[in-house]
XYZ file of N, CA, C and O in Angstrom:
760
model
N 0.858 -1.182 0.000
C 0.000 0.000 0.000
C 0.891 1.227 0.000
O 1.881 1.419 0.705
N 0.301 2.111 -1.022
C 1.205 3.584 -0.852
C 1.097 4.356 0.181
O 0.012 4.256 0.754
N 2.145 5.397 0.806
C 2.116 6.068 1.647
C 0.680 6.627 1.724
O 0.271 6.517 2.880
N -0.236 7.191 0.896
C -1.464 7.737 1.409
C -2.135 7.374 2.408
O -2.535 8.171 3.257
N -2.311 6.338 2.435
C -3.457 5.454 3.531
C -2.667 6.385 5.314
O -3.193 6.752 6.364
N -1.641 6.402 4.927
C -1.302 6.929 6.662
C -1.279 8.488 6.722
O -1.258 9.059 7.812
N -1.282 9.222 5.455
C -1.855 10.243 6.051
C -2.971 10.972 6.632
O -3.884 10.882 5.811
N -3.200 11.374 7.228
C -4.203 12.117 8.167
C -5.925 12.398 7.621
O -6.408 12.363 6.489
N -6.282 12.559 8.387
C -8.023 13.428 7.703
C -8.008 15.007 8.158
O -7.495 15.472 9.177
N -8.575 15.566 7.321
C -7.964 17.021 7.873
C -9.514 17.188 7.816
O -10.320 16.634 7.069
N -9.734 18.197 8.908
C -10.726 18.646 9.139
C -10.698 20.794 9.306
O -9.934 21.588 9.855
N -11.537 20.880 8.770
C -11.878 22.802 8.908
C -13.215 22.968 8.992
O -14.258 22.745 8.378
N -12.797 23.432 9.963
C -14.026 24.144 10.440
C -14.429 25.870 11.237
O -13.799 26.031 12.282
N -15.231 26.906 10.903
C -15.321 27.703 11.066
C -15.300 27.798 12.731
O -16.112 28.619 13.158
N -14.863 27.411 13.299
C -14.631 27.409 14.946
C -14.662 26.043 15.474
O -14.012 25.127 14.970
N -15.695 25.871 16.858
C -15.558 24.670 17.322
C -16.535 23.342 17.092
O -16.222 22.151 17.075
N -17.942 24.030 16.908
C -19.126 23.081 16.314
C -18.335 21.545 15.224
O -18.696 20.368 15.248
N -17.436 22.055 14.555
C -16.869 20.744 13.587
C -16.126 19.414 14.484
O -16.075 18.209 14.235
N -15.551 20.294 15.709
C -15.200 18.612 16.569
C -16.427 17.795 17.219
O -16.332 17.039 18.185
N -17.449 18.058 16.588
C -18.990 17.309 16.734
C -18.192 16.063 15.715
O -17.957 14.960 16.210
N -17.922 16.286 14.675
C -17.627 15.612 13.302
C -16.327 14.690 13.543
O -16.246 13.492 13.276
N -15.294 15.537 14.124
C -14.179 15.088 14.385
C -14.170 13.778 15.681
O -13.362 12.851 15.727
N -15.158 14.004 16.531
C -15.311 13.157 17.998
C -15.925 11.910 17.181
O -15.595 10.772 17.517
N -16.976 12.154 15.919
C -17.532 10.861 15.102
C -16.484 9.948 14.366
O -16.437 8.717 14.357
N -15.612 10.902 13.722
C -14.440 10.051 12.932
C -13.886 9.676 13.801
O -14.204 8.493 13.930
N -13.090 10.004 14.661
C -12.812 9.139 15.552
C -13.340 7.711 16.065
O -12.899 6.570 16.202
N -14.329 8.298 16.234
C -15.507 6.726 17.092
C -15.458 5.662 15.705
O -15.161 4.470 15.782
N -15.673 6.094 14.950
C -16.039 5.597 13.260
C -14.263 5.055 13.057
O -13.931 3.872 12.988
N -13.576 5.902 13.010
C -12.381 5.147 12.229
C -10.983 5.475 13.032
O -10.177 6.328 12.661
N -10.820 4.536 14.354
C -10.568 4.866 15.013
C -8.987 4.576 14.905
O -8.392 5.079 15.858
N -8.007 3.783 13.843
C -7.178 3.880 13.698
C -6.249 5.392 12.408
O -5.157 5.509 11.853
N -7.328 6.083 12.491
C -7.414 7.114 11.300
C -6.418 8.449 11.984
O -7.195 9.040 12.734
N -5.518 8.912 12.018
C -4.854 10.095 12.105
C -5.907 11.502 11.881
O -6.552 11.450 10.834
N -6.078 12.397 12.508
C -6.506 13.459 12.355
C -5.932 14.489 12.327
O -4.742 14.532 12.636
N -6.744 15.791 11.883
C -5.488 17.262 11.309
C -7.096 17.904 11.772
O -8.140 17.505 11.257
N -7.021 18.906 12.781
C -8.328 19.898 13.227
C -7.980 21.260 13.186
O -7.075 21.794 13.827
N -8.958 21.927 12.186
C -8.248 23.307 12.306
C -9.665 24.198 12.671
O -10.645 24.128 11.929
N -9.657 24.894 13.687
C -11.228 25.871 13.863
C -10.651 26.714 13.284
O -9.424 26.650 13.352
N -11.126 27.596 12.658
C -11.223 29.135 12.231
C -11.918 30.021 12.779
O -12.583 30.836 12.140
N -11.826 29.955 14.520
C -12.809 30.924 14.676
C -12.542 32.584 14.853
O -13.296 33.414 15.360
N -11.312 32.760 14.305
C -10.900 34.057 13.892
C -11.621 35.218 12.658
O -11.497 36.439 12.571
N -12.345 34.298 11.861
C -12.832 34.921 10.945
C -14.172 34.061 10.561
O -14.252 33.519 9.459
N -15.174 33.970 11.490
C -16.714 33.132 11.857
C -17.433 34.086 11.453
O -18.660 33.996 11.499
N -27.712 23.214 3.975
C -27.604 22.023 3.059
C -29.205 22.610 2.451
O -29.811 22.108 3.397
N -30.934 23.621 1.181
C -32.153 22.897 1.305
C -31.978 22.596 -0.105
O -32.434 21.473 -0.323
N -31.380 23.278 -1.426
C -30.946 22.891 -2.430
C -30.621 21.661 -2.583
O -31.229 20.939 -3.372
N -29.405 21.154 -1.697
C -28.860 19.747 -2.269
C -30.140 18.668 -1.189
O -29.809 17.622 -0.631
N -31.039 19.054 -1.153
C -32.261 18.181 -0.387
C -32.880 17.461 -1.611
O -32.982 16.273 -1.918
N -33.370 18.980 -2.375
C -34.256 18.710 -3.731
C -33.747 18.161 -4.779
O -34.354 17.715 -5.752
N -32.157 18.201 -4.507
C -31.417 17.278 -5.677
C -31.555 16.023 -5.465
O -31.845 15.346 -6.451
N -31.396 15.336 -4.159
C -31.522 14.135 -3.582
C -32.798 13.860 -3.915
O -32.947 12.667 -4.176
N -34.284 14.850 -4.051
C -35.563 14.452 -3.733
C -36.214 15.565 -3.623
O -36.463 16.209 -2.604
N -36.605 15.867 -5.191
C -37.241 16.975 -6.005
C -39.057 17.088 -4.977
O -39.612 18.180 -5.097
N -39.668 16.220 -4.258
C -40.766 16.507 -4.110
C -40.575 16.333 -2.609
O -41.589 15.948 -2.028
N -39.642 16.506 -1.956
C -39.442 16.832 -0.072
C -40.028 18.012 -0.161
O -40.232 18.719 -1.148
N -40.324 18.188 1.139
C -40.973 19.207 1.462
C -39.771 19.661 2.616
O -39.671 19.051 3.681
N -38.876 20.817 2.256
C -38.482 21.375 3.640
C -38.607 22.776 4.169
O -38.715 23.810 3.510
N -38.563 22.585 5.879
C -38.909 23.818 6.484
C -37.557 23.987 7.094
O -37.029 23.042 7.679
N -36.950 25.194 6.978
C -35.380 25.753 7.888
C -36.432 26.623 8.993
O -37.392 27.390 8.911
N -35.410 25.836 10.297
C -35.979 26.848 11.357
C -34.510 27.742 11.592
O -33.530 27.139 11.154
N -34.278 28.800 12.083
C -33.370 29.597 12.246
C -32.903 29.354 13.914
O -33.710 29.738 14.760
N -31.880 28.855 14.280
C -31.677 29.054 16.352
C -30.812 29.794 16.216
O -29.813 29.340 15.657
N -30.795 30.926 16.559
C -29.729 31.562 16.974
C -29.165 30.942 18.463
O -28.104 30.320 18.411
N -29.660 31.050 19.437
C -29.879 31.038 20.322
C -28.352 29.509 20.527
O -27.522 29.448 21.434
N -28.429 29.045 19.958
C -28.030 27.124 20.350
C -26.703 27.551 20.219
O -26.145 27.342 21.296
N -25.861 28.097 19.334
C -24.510 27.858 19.254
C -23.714 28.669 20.280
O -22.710 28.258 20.862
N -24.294 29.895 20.437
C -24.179 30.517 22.014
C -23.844 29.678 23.427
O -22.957 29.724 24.280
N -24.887 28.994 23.226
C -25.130 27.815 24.870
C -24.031 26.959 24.617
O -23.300 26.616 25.547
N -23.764 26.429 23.000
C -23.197 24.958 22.951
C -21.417 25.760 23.419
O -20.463 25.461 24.138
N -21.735 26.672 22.657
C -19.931 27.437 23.134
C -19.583 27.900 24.364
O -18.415 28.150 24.665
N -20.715 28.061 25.262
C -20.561 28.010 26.591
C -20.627 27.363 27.303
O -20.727 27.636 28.499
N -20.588 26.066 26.720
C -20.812 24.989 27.999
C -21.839 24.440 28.141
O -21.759 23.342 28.692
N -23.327 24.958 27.699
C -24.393 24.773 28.634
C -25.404 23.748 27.383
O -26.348 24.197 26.732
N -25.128 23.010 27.351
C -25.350 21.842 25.741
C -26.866 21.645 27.091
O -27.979 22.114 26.853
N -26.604 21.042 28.131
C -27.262 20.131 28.633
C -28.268 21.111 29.961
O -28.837 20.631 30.941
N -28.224 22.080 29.679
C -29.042 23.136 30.922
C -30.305 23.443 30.616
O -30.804 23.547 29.495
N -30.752 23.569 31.562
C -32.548 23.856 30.909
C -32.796 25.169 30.455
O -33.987 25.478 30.424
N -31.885 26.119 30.053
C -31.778 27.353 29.727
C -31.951 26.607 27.559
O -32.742 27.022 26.712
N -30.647 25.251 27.367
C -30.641 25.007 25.756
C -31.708 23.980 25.866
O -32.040 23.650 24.727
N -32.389 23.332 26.785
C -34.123 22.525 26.393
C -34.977 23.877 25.907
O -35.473 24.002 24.787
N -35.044 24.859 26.980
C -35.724 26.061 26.668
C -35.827 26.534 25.510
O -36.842 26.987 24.981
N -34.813 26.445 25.095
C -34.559 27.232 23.538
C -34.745 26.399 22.436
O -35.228 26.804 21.379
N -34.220 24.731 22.727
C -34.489 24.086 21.428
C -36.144 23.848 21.793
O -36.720 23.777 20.707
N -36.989 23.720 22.756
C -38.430 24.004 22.576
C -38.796 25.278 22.020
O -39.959 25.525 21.701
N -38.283 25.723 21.949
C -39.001 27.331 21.122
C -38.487 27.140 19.449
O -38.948 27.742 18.479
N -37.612 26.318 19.457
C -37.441 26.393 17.737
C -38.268 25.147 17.606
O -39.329 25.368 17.023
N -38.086 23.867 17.990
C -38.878 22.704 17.670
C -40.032 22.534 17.583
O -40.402 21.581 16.898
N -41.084 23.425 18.270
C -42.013 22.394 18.565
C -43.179 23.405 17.574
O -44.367 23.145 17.381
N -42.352 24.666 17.026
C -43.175 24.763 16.010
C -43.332 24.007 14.842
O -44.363 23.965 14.170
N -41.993 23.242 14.549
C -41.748 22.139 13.360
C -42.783 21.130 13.483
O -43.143 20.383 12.573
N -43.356 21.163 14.969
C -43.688 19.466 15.037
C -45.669 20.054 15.052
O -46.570 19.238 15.246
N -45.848 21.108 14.880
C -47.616 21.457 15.401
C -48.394 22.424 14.425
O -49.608 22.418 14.219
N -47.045 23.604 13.634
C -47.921 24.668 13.164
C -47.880 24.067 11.461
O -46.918 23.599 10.850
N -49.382 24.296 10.971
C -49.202 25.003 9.874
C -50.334 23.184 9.160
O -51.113 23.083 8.213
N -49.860 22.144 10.174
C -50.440 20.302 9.477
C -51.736 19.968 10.399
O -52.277 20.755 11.176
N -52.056 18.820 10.177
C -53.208 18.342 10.429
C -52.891 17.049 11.031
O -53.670 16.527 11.829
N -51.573 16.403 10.624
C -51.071 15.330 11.292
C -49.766 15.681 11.786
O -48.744 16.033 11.198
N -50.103 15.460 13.313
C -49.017 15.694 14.015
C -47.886 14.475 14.302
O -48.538 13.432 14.347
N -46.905 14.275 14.447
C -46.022 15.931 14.159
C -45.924 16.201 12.832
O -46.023 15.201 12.121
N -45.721 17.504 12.129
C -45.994 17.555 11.018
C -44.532 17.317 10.374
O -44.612 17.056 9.174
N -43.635 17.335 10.721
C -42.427 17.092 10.293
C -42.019 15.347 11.017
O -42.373 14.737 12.026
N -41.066 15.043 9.799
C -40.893 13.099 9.903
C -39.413 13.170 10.314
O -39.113 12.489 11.295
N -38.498 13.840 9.760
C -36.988 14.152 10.163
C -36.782 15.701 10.578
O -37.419 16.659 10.139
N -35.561 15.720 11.691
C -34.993 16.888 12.028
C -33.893 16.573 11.668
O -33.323 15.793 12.431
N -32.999 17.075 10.208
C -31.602 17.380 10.045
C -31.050 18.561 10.732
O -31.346 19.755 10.739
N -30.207 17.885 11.271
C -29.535 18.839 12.230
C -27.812 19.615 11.602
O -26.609 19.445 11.804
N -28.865 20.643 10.633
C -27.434 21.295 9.782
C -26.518 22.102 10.596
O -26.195 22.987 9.804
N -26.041 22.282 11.452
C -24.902 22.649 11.852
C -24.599 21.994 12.929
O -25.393 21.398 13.658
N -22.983 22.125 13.107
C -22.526 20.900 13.330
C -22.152 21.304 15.024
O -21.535 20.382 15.557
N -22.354 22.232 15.744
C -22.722 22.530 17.013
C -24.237 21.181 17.727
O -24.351 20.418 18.686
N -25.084 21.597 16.526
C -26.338 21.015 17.055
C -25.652 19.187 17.851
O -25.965 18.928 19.013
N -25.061 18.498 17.297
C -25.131 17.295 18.036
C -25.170 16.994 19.328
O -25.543 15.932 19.824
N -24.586 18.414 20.129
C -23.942 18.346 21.078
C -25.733 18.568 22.117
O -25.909 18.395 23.323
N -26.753 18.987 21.054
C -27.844 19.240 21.659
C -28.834 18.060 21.383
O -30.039 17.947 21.610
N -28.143 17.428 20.955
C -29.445 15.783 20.191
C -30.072 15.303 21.774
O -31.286 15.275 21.571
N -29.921 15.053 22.720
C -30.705 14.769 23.753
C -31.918 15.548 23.916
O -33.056 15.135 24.143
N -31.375 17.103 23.721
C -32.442 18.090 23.913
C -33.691 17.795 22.554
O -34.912 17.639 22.575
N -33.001 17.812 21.812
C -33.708 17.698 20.340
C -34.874 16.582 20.722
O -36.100 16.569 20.824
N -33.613 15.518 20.896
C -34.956 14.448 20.733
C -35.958 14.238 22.176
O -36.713 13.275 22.037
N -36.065 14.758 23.156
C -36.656 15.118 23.523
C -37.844 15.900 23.388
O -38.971 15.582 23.769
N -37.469 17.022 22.774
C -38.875 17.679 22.397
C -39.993 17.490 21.272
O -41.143 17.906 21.126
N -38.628 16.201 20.127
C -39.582 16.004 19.133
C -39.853 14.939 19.333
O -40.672 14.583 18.486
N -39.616 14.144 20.034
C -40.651 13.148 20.503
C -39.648 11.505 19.893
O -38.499 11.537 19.454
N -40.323 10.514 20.018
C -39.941 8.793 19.013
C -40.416 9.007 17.787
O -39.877 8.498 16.804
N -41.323 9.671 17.716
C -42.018 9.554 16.333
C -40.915 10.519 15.290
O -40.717 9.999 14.192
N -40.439 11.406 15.458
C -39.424 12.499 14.838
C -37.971 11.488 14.986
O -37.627 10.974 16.050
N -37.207 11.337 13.643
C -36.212 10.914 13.578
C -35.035 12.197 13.289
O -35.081 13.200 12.576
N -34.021 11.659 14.171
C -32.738 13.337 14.405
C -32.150 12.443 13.614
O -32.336 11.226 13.580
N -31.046 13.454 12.638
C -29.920 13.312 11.614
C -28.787 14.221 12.125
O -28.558 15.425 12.013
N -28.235 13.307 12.660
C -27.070 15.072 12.534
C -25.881 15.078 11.539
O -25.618 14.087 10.858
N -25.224 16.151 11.484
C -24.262 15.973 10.376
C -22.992 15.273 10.910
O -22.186 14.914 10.051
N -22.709 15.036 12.155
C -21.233 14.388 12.012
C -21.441 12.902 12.214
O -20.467 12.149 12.212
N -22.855 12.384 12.415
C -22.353 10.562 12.043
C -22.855 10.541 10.503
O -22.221 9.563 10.108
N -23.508 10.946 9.508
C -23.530 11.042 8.538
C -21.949 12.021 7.824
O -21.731 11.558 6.704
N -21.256 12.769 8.054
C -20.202 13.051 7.146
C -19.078 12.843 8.056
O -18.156 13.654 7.972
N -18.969 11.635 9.150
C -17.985 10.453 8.982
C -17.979 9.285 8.380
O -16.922 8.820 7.954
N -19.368 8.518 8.228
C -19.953 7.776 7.591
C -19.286 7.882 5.888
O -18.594 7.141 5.189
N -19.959 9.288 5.710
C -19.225 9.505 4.264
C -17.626 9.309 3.702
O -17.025 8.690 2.824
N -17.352 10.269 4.821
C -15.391 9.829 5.265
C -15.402 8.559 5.171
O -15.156 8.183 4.025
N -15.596 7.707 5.941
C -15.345 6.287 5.693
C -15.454 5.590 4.738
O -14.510 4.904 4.347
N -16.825 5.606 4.044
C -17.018 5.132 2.732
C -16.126 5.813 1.701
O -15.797 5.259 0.652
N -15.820 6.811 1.986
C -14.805 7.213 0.830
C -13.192 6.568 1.419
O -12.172 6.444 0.741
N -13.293 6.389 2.195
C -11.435 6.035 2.112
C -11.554 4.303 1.913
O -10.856 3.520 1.268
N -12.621 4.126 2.672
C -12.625 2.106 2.073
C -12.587 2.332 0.798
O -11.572 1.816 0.329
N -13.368 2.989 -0.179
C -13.655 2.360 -1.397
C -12.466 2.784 -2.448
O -12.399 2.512 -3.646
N -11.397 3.657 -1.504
C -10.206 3.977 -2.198
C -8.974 3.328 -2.081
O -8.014 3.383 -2.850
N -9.146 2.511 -0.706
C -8.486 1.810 -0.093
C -7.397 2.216 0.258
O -6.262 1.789 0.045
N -7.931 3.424 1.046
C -7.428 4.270 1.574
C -7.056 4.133 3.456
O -6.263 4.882 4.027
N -7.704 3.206 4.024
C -8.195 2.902 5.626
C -6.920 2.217 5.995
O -6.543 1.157 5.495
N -6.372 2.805 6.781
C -5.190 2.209 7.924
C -5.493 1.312 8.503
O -6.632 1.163 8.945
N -4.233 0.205 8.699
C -4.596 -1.440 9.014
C -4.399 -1.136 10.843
O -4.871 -1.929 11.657
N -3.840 -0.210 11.153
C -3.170 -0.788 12.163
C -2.704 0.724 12.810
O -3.112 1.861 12.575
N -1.756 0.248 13.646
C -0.954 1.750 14.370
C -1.509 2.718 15.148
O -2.696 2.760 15.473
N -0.602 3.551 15.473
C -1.333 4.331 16.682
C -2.053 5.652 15.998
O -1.452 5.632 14.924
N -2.757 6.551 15.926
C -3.154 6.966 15.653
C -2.983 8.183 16.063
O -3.064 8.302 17.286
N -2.730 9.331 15.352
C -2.515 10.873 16.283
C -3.065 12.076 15.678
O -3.056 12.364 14.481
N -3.563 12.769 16.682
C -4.506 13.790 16.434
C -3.966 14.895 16.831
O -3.436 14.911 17.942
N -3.976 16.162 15.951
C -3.737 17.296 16.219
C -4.861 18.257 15.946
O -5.727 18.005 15.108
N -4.840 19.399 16.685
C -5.956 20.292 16.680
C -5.292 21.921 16.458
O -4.132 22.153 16.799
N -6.115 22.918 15.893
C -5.404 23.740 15.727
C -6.371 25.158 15.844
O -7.395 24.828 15.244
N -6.489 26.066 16.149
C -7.680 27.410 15.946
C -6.764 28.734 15.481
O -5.557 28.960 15.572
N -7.643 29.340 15.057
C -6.971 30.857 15.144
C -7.267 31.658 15.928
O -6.909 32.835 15.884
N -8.478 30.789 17.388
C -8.949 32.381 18.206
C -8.293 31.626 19.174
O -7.410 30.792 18.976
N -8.911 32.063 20.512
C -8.281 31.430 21.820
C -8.222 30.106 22.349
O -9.180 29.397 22.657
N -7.140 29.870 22.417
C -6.809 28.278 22.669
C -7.263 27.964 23.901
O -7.695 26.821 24.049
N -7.269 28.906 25.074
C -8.387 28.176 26.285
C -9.520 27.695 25.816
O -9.965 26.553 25.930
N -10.128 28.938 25.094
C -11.414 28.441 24.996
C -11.770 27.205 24.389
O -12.719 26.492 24.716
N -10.852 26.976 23.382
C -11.082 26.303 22.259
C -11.059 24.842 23.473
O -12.082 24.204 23.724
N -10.147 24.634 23.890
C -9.600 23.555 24.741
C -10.933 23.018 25.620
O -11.515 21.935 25.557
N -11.166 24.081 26.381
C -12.515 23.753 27.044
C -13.372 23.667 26.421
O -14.171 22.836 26.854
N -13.798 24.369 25.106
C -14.684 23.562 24.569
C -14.905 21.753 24.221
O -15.768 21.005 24.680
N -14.015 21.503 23.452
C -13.190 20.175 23.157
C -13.026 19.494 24.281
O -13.668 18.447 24.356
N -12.323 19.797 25.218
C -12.589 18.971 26.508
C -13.949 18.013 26.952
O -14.056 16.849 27.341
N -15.162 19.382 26.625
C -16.606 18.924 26.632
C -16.996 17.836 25.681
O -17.462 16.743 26.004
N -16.780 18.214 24.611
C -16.743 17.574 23.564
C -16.330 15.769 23.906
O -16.942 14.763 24.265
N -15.601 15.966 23.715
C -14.672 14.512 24.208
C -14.847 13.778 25.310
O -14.702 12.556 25.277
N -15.172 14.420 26.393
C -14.995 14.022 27.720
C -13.812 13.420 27.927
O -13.715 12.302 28.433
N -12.984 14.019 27.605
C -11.578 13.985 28.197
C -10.545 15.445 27.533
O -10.898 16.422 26.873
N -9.220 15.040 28.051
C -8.376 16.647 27.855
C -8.200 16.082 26.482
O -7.944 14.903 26.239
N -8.368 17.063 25.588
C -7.846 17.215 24.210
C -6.193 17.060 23.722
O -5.393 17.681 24.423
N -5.676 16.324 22.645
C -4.274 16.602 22.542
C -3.708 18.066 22.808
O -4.645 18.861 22.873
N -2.687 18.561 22.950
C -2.785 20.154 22.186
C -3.075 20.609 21.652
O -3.048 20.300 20.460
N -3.590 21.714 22.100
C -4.288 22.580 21.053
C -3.325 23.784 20.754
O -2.680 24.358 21.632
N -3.299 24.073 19.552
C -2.090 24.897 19.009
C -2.675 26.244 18.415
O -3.701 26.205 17.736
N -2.105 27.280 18.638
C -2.692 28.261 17.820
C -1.983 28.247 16.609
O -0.906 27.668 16.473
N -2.665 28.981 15.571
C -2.178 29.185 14.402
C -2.996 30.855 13.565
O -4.050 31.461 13.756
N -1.878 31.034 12.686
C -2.488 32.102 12.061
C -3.011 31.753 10.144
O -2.279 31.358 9.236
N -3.831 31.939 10.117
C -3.685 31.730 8.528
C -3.247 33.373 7.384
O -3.170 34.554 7.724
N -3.099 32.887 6.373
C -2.780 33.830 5.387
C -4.462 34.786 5.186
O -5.522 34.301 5.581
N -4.354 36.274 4.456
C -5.508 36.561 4.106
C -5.735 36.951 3.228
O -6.906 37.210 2.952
């Protein structure tokens, strides 16, 4: 096998919400090297209808969620509070059969960290998607079918941001439930 297979998965992401994605590849491909870079220095309904011209979708807007998830508070009844004020209009206004919505894709990649809350308010009947076990999933299927997937070895992860590395750290900490490798600052070009 050529050197490729042992290099890394690089991950970017506009701050910290993407180690939602990164904590999945991991779990998913766990002999896989990682490369994490946040950008939080400078912070999908189209490709629905391509998949499936006659879906019906509704975008709800949270401001509110990525606030809580960057502070810590994923699991406080301050972010149930809030994901009930975006959800439960998805699931009551506007149909005749409740809930009126069948899936909650959960497009940004903060939200996973709130899937308890989520599925909570939308009930068994509402199925949650989030984006990082679906685009590790994808990761994976793309490096098997390239034959690309590491047999073996230790595996090492680096992380990297352009804003504050406490923060970043404690975020990730949460994330993980454990201390993060180093976290490194970095600057990019502009």
């Amino acid at each position: 096998m050529n050197g490729a297979a042992d290099r890394p998965i690089g991950v970017f992401d506009s701050g910290v919400g993407g180690l939602t994605v990164l904590r999945e590849l991991r779990r998913q491909l766990p002999n896989e090297s990682t490369i994490y870079l946040g950008d939080e220095a400078r912070m999908y309904v189209r490709a629905l209808r391509d998949l499936d011209p006659l879906v019906d979708v509704a975008q709800q807007a949270c401001p509110k969620l990525v606030p809580l998830v960057e502070d810590g508070k994923a699991e406080s009844p301050e972010a149930l509070a809030a994901v009930r004020e975006y959800v439960e209009p998805l699931l009551t206004e506007g149909g005749v059969v409740r809930p009126v919505v069948d899936t909650l894709l959960l497009g940004c990649t903060h939200y996973p960290l709130l899937r308890a809350a989520i599925e909570k308010v939308a009930g068994r009947d509402v199925r949650v998607v989030d984006s990082a076990t679906t685009t590790a999933l994808a990761v994976r299927e793309v490096l098997a079918s390239h034959r690309l997937t590491r047999d073996g070895g230790r595996a090492e992860h680096a992380l990297f941001c352009t804003g504050s590395v406490e923060r970043f750290r404690t975020i990730a900490r949460a994330i993980f439930h454990e201390d993060p490798p180093d976290v490194r600052e970095t600057r990019l070009a502009t």
